[in-house]
mmCIF file of C-alpha atoms and ligand atoms in Angstrom:
data_model
loop_
_atom_site.group_PDB
_atom_site.id
_atom_site.type_symbol
_atom_site.label_atom_id
_atom_site.label_comp_id
_atom_site.label_asym_id
_atom_site.label_seq_id
_atom_site.Cartn_x
_atom_site.Cartn_y
_atom_site.Cartn_z
ATOM 1 C CA MET A 1 55.457 -38.208 -38.936
ATOM 2 C CA PRO A 2 53.924 -41.694 -39.165
ATOM 3 C CA LYS A 3 50.337 -41.503 -40.470
ATOM 4 C CA SER A 4 49.276 -43.864 -37.670
ATOM 5 C CA ASN A 5 49.848 -40.949 -35.261
ATOM 6 C CA VAL A 6 47.391 -38.727 -37.095
ATOM 7 C CA PHE A 7 43.737 -39.023 -36.089
ATOM 8 C CA TRP A 8 40.528 -37.869 -37.750
ATOM 9 C CA HIS A 9 38.261 -35.697 -35.701
ATOM 10 C CA HIS A 10 34.687 -36.340 -36.722
ATOM 11 C CA ALA A 11 32.729 -33.173 -37.337
ATOM 12 C CA THR A 12 29.143 -32.927 -36.161
ATOM 13 C CA VAL A 13 28.401 -30.284 -38.790
ATOM 14 C CA THR A 14 28.615 -32.626 -41.764
ATOM 15 C CA ARG A 15 28.684 -32.084 -45.510
ATOM 16 C CA PRO A 16 25.036 -33.165 -45.948
ATOM 17 C CA ARG A 17 24.012 -30.631 -43.296
ATOM 18 C CA ARG A 18 25.961 -27.895 -45.044
ATOM 19 C CA GLU A 19 24.496 -28.863 -48.425
ATOM 20 C CA GLY A 20 21.033 -28.854 -46.889
ATOM 21 C CA GLN A 21 21.573 -25.368 -45.533
ATOM 22 C CA ASN A 22 22.985 -24.156 -48.862
ATOM 23 C CA GLY A 23 20.180 -25.730 -50.855
ATOM 24 C CA HIS A 24 22.415 -27.290 -53.475
ATOM 25 C CA ARG A 25 24.910 -30.096 -53.832
ATOM 26 C CA ALA A 26 28.627 -29.420 -53.590
ATOM 27 C CA VAL A 27 30.277 -30.675 -56.759
ATOM 28 C CA ASN A 28 33.486 -30.041 -58.626
ATOM 29 C CA LEU A 29 33.171 -28.597 -62.110
ATOM 30 C CA TRP A 30 36.530 -29.579 -63.562
ATOM 31 C CA PHE A 31 37.334 -27.542 -66.689
ATOM 32 C CA THR A 32 40.157 -28.979 -68.770
ATOM 33 C CA GLY A 33 41.552 -27.729 -72.060
ATOM 34 C CA LEU A 34 44.399 -25.992 -73.856
ATOM 35 C CA SER A 35 45.737 -22.628 -72.759
ATOM 36 C CA GLY A 36 43.402 -20.024 -74.253
ATOM 37 C CA SER A 37 40.566 -22.494 -74.829
ATOM 38 C CA GLY A 38 38.294 -20.541 -72.459
ATOM 39 C CA LYS A 39 38.456 -22.369 -69.118
ATOM 40 C CA SER A 40 38.813 -19.260 -66.929
ATOM 41 C CA THR A 41 36.363 -17.149 -68.929
ATOM 42 C CA ILE A 42 33.636 -19.783 -68.691
ATOM 43 C CA ALA A 43 34.379 -20.704 -65.051
ATOM 44 C CA HIS A 44 33.996 -17.073 -63.954
ATOM 45 C CA ALA A 45 30.903 -16.449 -66.093
ATOM 46 C CA LEU A 46 29.329 -19.612 -64.703
ATOM 47 C CA GLU A 47 30.233 -18.635 -61.157
ATOM 48 C CA GLU A 48 28.435 -15.314 -61.708
ATOM 49 C CA GLU A 49 25.303 -17.198 -62.769
ATOM 50 C CA LEU A 50 25.492 -19.637 -59.834
ATOM 51 C CA HIS A 51 26.241 -16.899 -57.313
ATOM 52 C CA ASN A 52 23.218 -14.936 -58.499
ATOM 53 C CA ARG A 53 21.107 -18.017 -57.783
ATOM 54 C CA GLY A 54 22.388 -18.132 -54.209
ATOM 55 C CA CYS A 55 24.925 -20.950 -54.647
ATOM 56 C CA ARG A 56 28.144 -21.045 -52.641
ATOM 57 C CA THR A 57 31.038 -21.200 -55.085
ATOM 58 C CA ILE A 58 34.751 -20.722 -55.591
ATOM 59 C CA VAL A 59 36.855 -20.585 -58.750
ATOM 60 C CA LEU A 60 40.296 -22.121 -58.479
ATOM 61 C CA ASP A 61 42.784 -21.419 -61.258
ATOM 62 C CA GLY A 62 46.448 -20.715 -61.838
ATOM 63 C CA ASP A 63 46.092 -17.228 -60.412
ATOM 64 C CA ASN A 64 45.205 -18.363 -56.926
ATOM 65 C CA VAL A 65 47.020 -21.686 -56.879
ATOM 66 C CA ARG A 66 50.287 -21.399 -58.809
ATOM 67 C CA HIS A 67 51.156 -18.172 -56.948
ATOM 68 C CA GLY A 68 50.590 -19.793 -53.550
ATOM 69 C CA LEU A 69 49.965 -23.445 -52.721
ATOM 70 C CA CYS A 70 51.760 -24.617 -55.877
ATOM 71 C CA ALA A 71 54.320 -21.810 -56.227
ATOM 72 C CA ASP A 72 57.113 -24.386 -56.063
ATOM 73 C CA LEU A 73 55.890 -26.239 -59.161
ATOM 74 C CA GLY A 74 56.779 -25.755 -62.820
ATOM 75 C CA PHE A 75 55.525 -27.424 -65.987
ATOM 76 C CA SER A 76 57.397 -30.727 -66.158
ATOM 77 C CA GLU A 77 55.158 -33.793 -66.310
ATOM 78 C CA GLU A 78 56.007 -34.558 -62.697
ATOM 79 C CA ASP A 79 55.200 -31.027 -61.491
ATOM 80 C CA ARG A 80 51.913 -30.905 -63.389
ATOM 81 C CA ARG A 81 50.966 -34.239 -61.791
ATOM 82 C CA GLU A 82 51.707 -32.863 -58.321
ATOM 83 C CA ASN A 83 49.836 -29.644 -59.169
ATOM 84 C CA ILE A 84 46.700 -31.594 -60.048
ATOM 85 C CA ARG A 85 47.063 -33.876 -57.026
ATOM 86 C CA ARG A 86 47.173 -30.919 -54.640
ATOM 87 C CA ILE A 87 44.266 -29.228 -56.379
ATOM 88 C CA GLY A 88 42.238 -32.439 -56.058
ATOM 89 C CA GLU A 89 42.878 -32.546 -52.314
ATOM 90 C CA MET A 90 41.973 -28.880 -52.001
ATOM 91 C CA VAL A 91 38.735 -29.413 -53.932
ATOM 92 C CA LYS A 92 37.850 -32.244 -51.556
ATOM 93 C CA LEU A 93 38.022 -29.822 -48.630
ATOM 94 C CA PHE A 94 35.785 -27.329 -50.423
ATOM 95 C CA LEU A 95 33.218 -30.044 -51.182
ATOM 96 C CA ASN A 96 33.218 -31.039 -47.531
ATOM 97 C CA ALA A 97 32.564 -27.383 -46.747
ATOM 98 C CA GLY A 98 29.498 -27.548 -49.011
ATOM 99 C CA VAL A 99 31.012 -25.270 -51.649
ATOM 100 C CA MET A 100 30.841 -25.817 -55.416
ATOM 101 C CA ALA A 101 34.411 -25.734 -56.732
ATOM 102 C CA LEU A 102 34.986 -24.570 -60.312
ATOM 103 C CA THR A 103 38.518 -25.527 -61.320
ATOM 104 C CA ALA A 104 40.234 -24.155 -64.430
ATOM 105 C CA PHE A 105 43.511 -25.970 -65.065
ATOM 106 C CA ILE A 106 44.932 -27.337 -68.286
ATOM 107 C CA SER A 107 45.285 -30.701 -66.487
ATOM 108 C CA PRO A 108 46.669 -32.293 -69.649
ATOM 109 C CA PHE A 109 47.037 -35.858 -68.408
ATOM 110 C CA ARG A 110 44.052 -38.209 -68.401
ATOM 111 C CA GLU A 111 45.438 -40.316 -65.574
ATOM 112 C CA ASP A 112 45.773 -37.291 -63.267
ATOM 113 C CA ARG A 113 42.182 -36.210 -63.914
ATOM 114 C CA GLU A 114 40.955 -39.753 -63.327
ATOM 115 C CA ARG A 115 42.795 -39.802 -60.022
ATOM 116 C CA VAL A 116 40.856 -36.714 -58.930
ATOM 117 C CA ARG A 117 37.638 -38.369 -60.081
ATOM 118 C CA ARG A 118 38.403 -41.392 -57.892
ATOM 119 C CA LEU A 119 39.396 -39.180 -54.953
ATOM 120 C CA LEU A 120 36.158 -37.196 -55.040
ATOM 121 C CA GLY A 121 33.912 -40.042 -56.093
ATOM 122 C CA GLU A 122 31.640 -40.527 -59.069
ATOM 123 C CA GLY A 123 28.989 -37.813 -59.264
ATOM 124 C CA ASP A 124 31.045 -35.222 -57.400
ATOM 125 C CA PHE A 125 33.526 -34.779 -60.264
ATOM 126 C CA ILE A 126 32.017 -33.253 -63.390
ATOM 127 C CA GLU A 127 34.592 -33.182 -66.149
ATOM 128 C CA ILE A 128 34.050 -30.392 -68.653
ATOM 129 C CA HIS A 129 36.171 -30.511 -71.776
ATOM 130 C CA VAL A 130 36.691 -26.972 -73.017
ATOM 131 C CA ARG A 131 37.368 -27.925 -76.599
ATOM 132 C CA CYS A 132 39.000 -25.486 -78.964
ATOM 133 C CA SER A 133 41.358 -26.104 -81.856
ATOM 134 C CA LEU A 134 45.022 -25.349 -81.294
ATOM 135 C CA ASP A 135 44.839 -22.996 -84.296
ATOM 136 C CA GLU A 136 42.123 -20.923 -82.638
ATOM 137 C CA CYS A 137 43.928 -20.901 -79.250
ATOM 138 C CA GLU A 138 47.039 -19.676 -81.021
ATOM 139 C CA ARG A 139 45.055 -17.079 -82.901
ATOM 140 C CA ARG A 140 43.603 -15.803 -79.604
ATOM 141 C CA ASP A 141 46.999 -15.997 -77.882
ATOM 142 C CA VAL A 142 45.490 -14.217 -74.877
ATOM 143 C CA LYS A 143 48.792 -13.951 -72.988
ATOM 144 C CA GLY A 144 51.241 -14.037 -75.899
ATOM 145 C CA LEU A 145 52.531 -17.399 -74.661
ATOM 146 C CA TYR A 146 52.001 -19.339 -77.903
ATOM 147 C CA ARG A 147 54.135 -16.862 -79.806
ATOM 148 C CA ARG A 148 56.861 -17.217 -77.205
ATOM 149 C CA ALA A 149 56.520 -21.006 -77.156
ATOM 150 C CA ARG A 150 56.850 -21.145 -80.963
ATOM 151 C CA ALA A 151 59.951 -18.978 -80.646
ATOM 152 C CA GLY A 152 61.405 -21.582 -78.296
ATOM 153 C CA GLU A 153 61.291 -19.311 -75.278
ATOM 154 C CA ILE A 154 58.914 -21.506 -73.210
ATOM 155 C CA PRO A 155 59.776 -25.208 -72.906
ATOM 156 C CA ASN A 156 57.129 -27.910 -72.388
ATOM 157 C CA PHE A 157 54.305 -25.741 -73.647
ATOM 158 C CA THR A 158 51.017 -27.640 -73.879
ATOM 159 C CA GLY A 159 49.973 -28.296 -77.461
ATOM 160 C CA ILE A 160 53.367 -27.232 -78.828
ATOM 161 C CA SER A 161 56.050 -29.171 -77.005
ATOM 162 C CA SER A 162 54.059 -30.984 -74.315
ATOM 163 C CA PRO A 163 51.025 -33.233 -74.880
ATOM 164 C CA TYR A 164 47.351 -32.630 -74.136
ATOM 165 C CA GLU A 165 45.272 -35.777 -73.630
ATOM 166 C CA ALA A 166 41.618 -34.993 -74.335
ATOM 167 C CA PRO A 167 39.025 -36.587 -72.049
ATOM 168 C CA GLU A 168 37.469 -39.773 -73.422
ATOM 169 C CA ALA A 169 34.108 -39.540 -71.673
ATOM 170 C CA PRO A 170 33.650 -36.106 -70.152
ATOM 171 C CA GLU A 171 30.291 -35.192 -68.649
ATOM 172 C CA VAL A 172 30.173 -32.038 -70.805
ATOM 173 C CA VAL A 173 31.962 -30.855 -73.957
ATOM 174 C CA LEU A 174 32.011 -27.132 -74.720
ATOM 175 C CA GLU A 175 33.136 -26.090 -78.200
ATOM 176 C CA THR A 176 34.374 -22.581 -77.616
ATOM 177 C CA ASP A 177 35.423 -22.044 -81.230
ATOM 178 C CA ARG A 178 31.796 -22.624 -82.275
ATOM 179 C CA HIS A 179 29.678 -21.263 -79.423
ATOM 180 C CA SER A 180 29.538 -18.061 -77.405
ATOM 181 C CA VAL A 181 30.539 -17.763 -73.747
ATOM 182 C CA GLU A 182 26.848 -17.376 -72.854
ATOM 183 C CA GLY A 183 25.969 -20.489 -74.852
ATOM 184 C CA CYS A 184 28.651 -22.512 -73.068
ATOM 185 C CA VAL A 185 27.481 -21.322 -69.638
ATOM 186 C CA GLU A 186 23.921 -22.238 -70.551
ATOM 187 C CA GLN A 187 25.071 -25.723 -71.597
ATOM 188 C CA VAL A 188 26.641 -26.333 -68.176
ATOM 189 C CA MET A 189 23.585 -24.939 -66.379
ATOM 190 C CA VAL A 190 21.349 -27.346 -68.321
ATOM 191 C CA HIS A 191 23.593 -30.220 -67.234
ATOM 192 C CA LEU A 192 23.494 -29.137 -63.565
ATOM 193 C CA GLU A 193 19.707 -28.738 -63.655
ATOM 194 C CA GLY A 194 19.348 -32.119 -65.339
ATOM 195 C CA GLN A 195 21.435 -33.794 -62.641
ATOM 196 C CA GLY A 196 19.437 -32.180 -59.832
ATOM 197 C CA ILE A 197 22.543 -30.469 -58.492
ATOM 198 C CA LEU A 198 20.829 -27.103 -58.032
ATOM 199 C CA GLN A 199 17.864 -28.595 -56.198
ATOM 200 C CA PRO A 200 17.403 -28.311 -52.445
ATOM 201 C CA VAL A 201 19.161 -31.118 -50.594
ATOM 202 C CA GLY A 202 17.147 -32.963 -47.936
ATOM 203 C CA GLY A 203 14.189 -30.627 -48.234
ATOM 204 C CA SER A 204 15.957 -27.590 -46.769
ATOM 205 C CA ARG A 205 16.148 -24.018 -48.003
ATOM 206 C CA ALA A 206 15.923 -23.772 -51.820
ATOM 207 C CA ALA A 207 18.800 -22.410 -53.879
ATOM 208 C CA ALA A 208 16.575 -20.754 -56.456
ATOM 209 C CA VAL A 209 15.963 -17.081 -55.790
HETATM 210 N N1 LIG E 301 54.795 -24.592 -70.354
HETATM 211 C C1 LIG E 301 53.525 -24.190 -70.145
HETATM 212 N N2 LIG E 301 52.505 -24.937 -70.605
HETATM 213 C C2 LIG E 301 51.238 -24.536 -70.388
HETATM 214 N N3 LIG E 301 50.888 -23.404 -69.719
HETATM 215 C C3 LIG E 301 51.882 -22.623 -69.238
HETATM 216 C C4 LIG E 301 53.247 -22.979 -69.432
HETATM 217 N N4 LIG E 301 54.016 -22.023 -68.851
HETATM 218 C C5 LIG E 301 53.184 -21.127 -68.323
HETATM 219 N N5 LIG E 301 51.894 -21.470 -68.546
HETATM 220 C C6 LIG E 301 50.758 -20.718 -68.002
HETATM 221 O O1 LIG E 301 50.286 -21.501 -66.893
HETATM 222 C C7 LIG E 301 48.928 -21.808 -67.034
HETATM 223 C C8 LIG E 301 48.682 -23.316 -66.886
HETATM 224 O O2 LIG E 301 48.792 -23.719 -65.563
HETATM 225 P P1 LIG E 301 48.002 -24.996 -65.045
HETATM 226 O O3 LIG E 301 48.237 -25.081 -63.573
HETATM 227 O O4 LIG E 301 46.599 -24.921 -65.515
HETATM 228 O O5 LIG E 301 48.762 -26.172 -65.821
HETATM 229 S S1 LIG E 301 48.698 -27.737 -65.546
HETATM 230 O O6 LIG E 301 47.289 -28.090 -65.302
HETATM 231 O O7 LIG E 301 49.519 -28.042 -64.372
HETATM 232 O O8 LIG E 301 49.220 -28.374 -66.761
HETATM 233 C C9 LIG E 301 48.482 -21.376 -68.401
HETATM 234 O O9 LIG E 301 47.282 -20.672 -68.152
HETATM 235 P P2 LIG E 301 45.973 -20.815 -69.053
HETATM 236 O O10 LIG E 301 46.323 -20.049 -70.302
HETATM 237 O O11 LIG E 301 44.921 -20.124 -68.230
HETATM 238 O O12 LIG E 301 45.630 -22.242 -69.305
HETATM 239 C C10 LIG E 301 49.600 -20.497 -68.934
HETATM 240 O O13 LIG E 301 49.229 -19.144 -68.792
HETATM 241 N N1 LIG E 302 32.892 -19.498 -76.198
HETATM 242 C C1 LIG E 302 33.938 -18.995 -75.554
HETATM 243 N N2 LIG E 302 34.223 -19.430 -74.308
HETATM 244 C C2 LIG E 302 35.295 -18.961 -73.633
HETATM 245 N N3 LIG E 302 36.157 -18.032 -74.123
HETATM 246 C C3 LIG E 302 35.927 -17.560 -75.367
HETATM 247 C C4 LIG E 302 34.825 -18.030 -76.127
HETATM 248 N N4 LIG E 302 34.844 -17.404 -77.309
HETATM 249 C C5 LIG E 302 35.902 -16.569 -77.285
HETATM 250 N N5 LIG E 302 36.555 -16.660 -76.109
HETATM 251 C C6 LIG E 302 37.771 -15.893 -75.743
HETATM 252 O O1 LIG E 302 38.854 -16.809 -75.625
HETATM 253 C C7 LIG E 302 39.756 -16.387 -74.605
HETATM 254 C C8 LIG E 302 39.892 -17.514 -73.573
HETATM 255 O O2 LIG E 302 40.841 -17.135 -72.601
HETATM 256 P P1 LIG E 302 40.898 -17.798 -71.174
HETATM 257 O O3 LIG E 302 39.533 -17.870 -70.583
HETATM 258 O O4 LIG E 302 41.943 -17.077 -70.390
HETATM 259 O O5 LIG E 302 41.364 -19.293 -71.525
HETATM 260 P P2 LIG E 302 42.074 -20.363 -70.574
HETATM 261 O O6 LIG E 302 41.644 -20.078 -69.167
HETATM 262 O O7 LIG E 302 41.603 -21.690 -71.087
HETATM 263 O O8 LIG E 302 43.553 -20.173 -70.790
HETATM 264 C C9 LIG E 302 39.161 -15.122 -73.996
HETATM 265 O O9 LIG E 302 39.766 -14.001 -74.610
HETATM 266 C C10 LIG E 302 37.694 -15.195 -74.396
HETATM 267 O O10 LIG E 302 37.072 -13.941 -74.504
#
């Protein structure tokens, strides 16, 4: 269908109104890192902390995306690019709904992450590099995938047979092979507080409880 036949319907309940009601800004906390680096663990622990403060949140990760919206995608470079593109569009909808989106995807390619940053706009995309040595990720081998990748059973495995491009200027770096989960969550909370993201928007109801 030609895009010229598709029209926007302007909502009267806008994102700023939703953010005002929620008492916090809607941002995307984009966790990126190797498999086993700690993206999901930290995203869920952080969500717990934010939820307890009254924030509206959602965690998006492989479990709820690769089984549904992106079930048709594999792990070729092209499929990963499309995966991240779709996730970026989905995050945009959540931000418009006033929800903080915590995304936990390897997202190995710098260009794909930068595309999401441009889509959402500076300030709405907070890139969090979950840094952990490959050795430690392999030692953890949470799902037994590294062992299988080393045995040649999984092609294009990130860090083994497919590249991971670390962020050059992420907003936050978490070193999960040096700090505890609690310490990493605290580091993100300090960043959010420092940026005024957890403050009431437009003088409405406060998020802090
Ligand atoms: N070839 C290959 N490479 C990397 N990871 C693989 C692969 N095959 C399956 N898995 C499992 O899929 C999870 C990564 O999916 P993502 O959607 O985050 O990947 S990507 O961002 O599109 O690169 C990843 O989950 P995490 O361990 O949570 O990162 C793996 O469990
Ligand atoms: N500081 C830390 N942050 C996050 N995970 C950690 C940390 N220290 C140890 N871990 C462990 O590392 C593993 C990370 O697994 P997971 O969160 O599934 O990684 P990912 O989502 O990046 O694949 C978990 O078993 C977790 O308990």
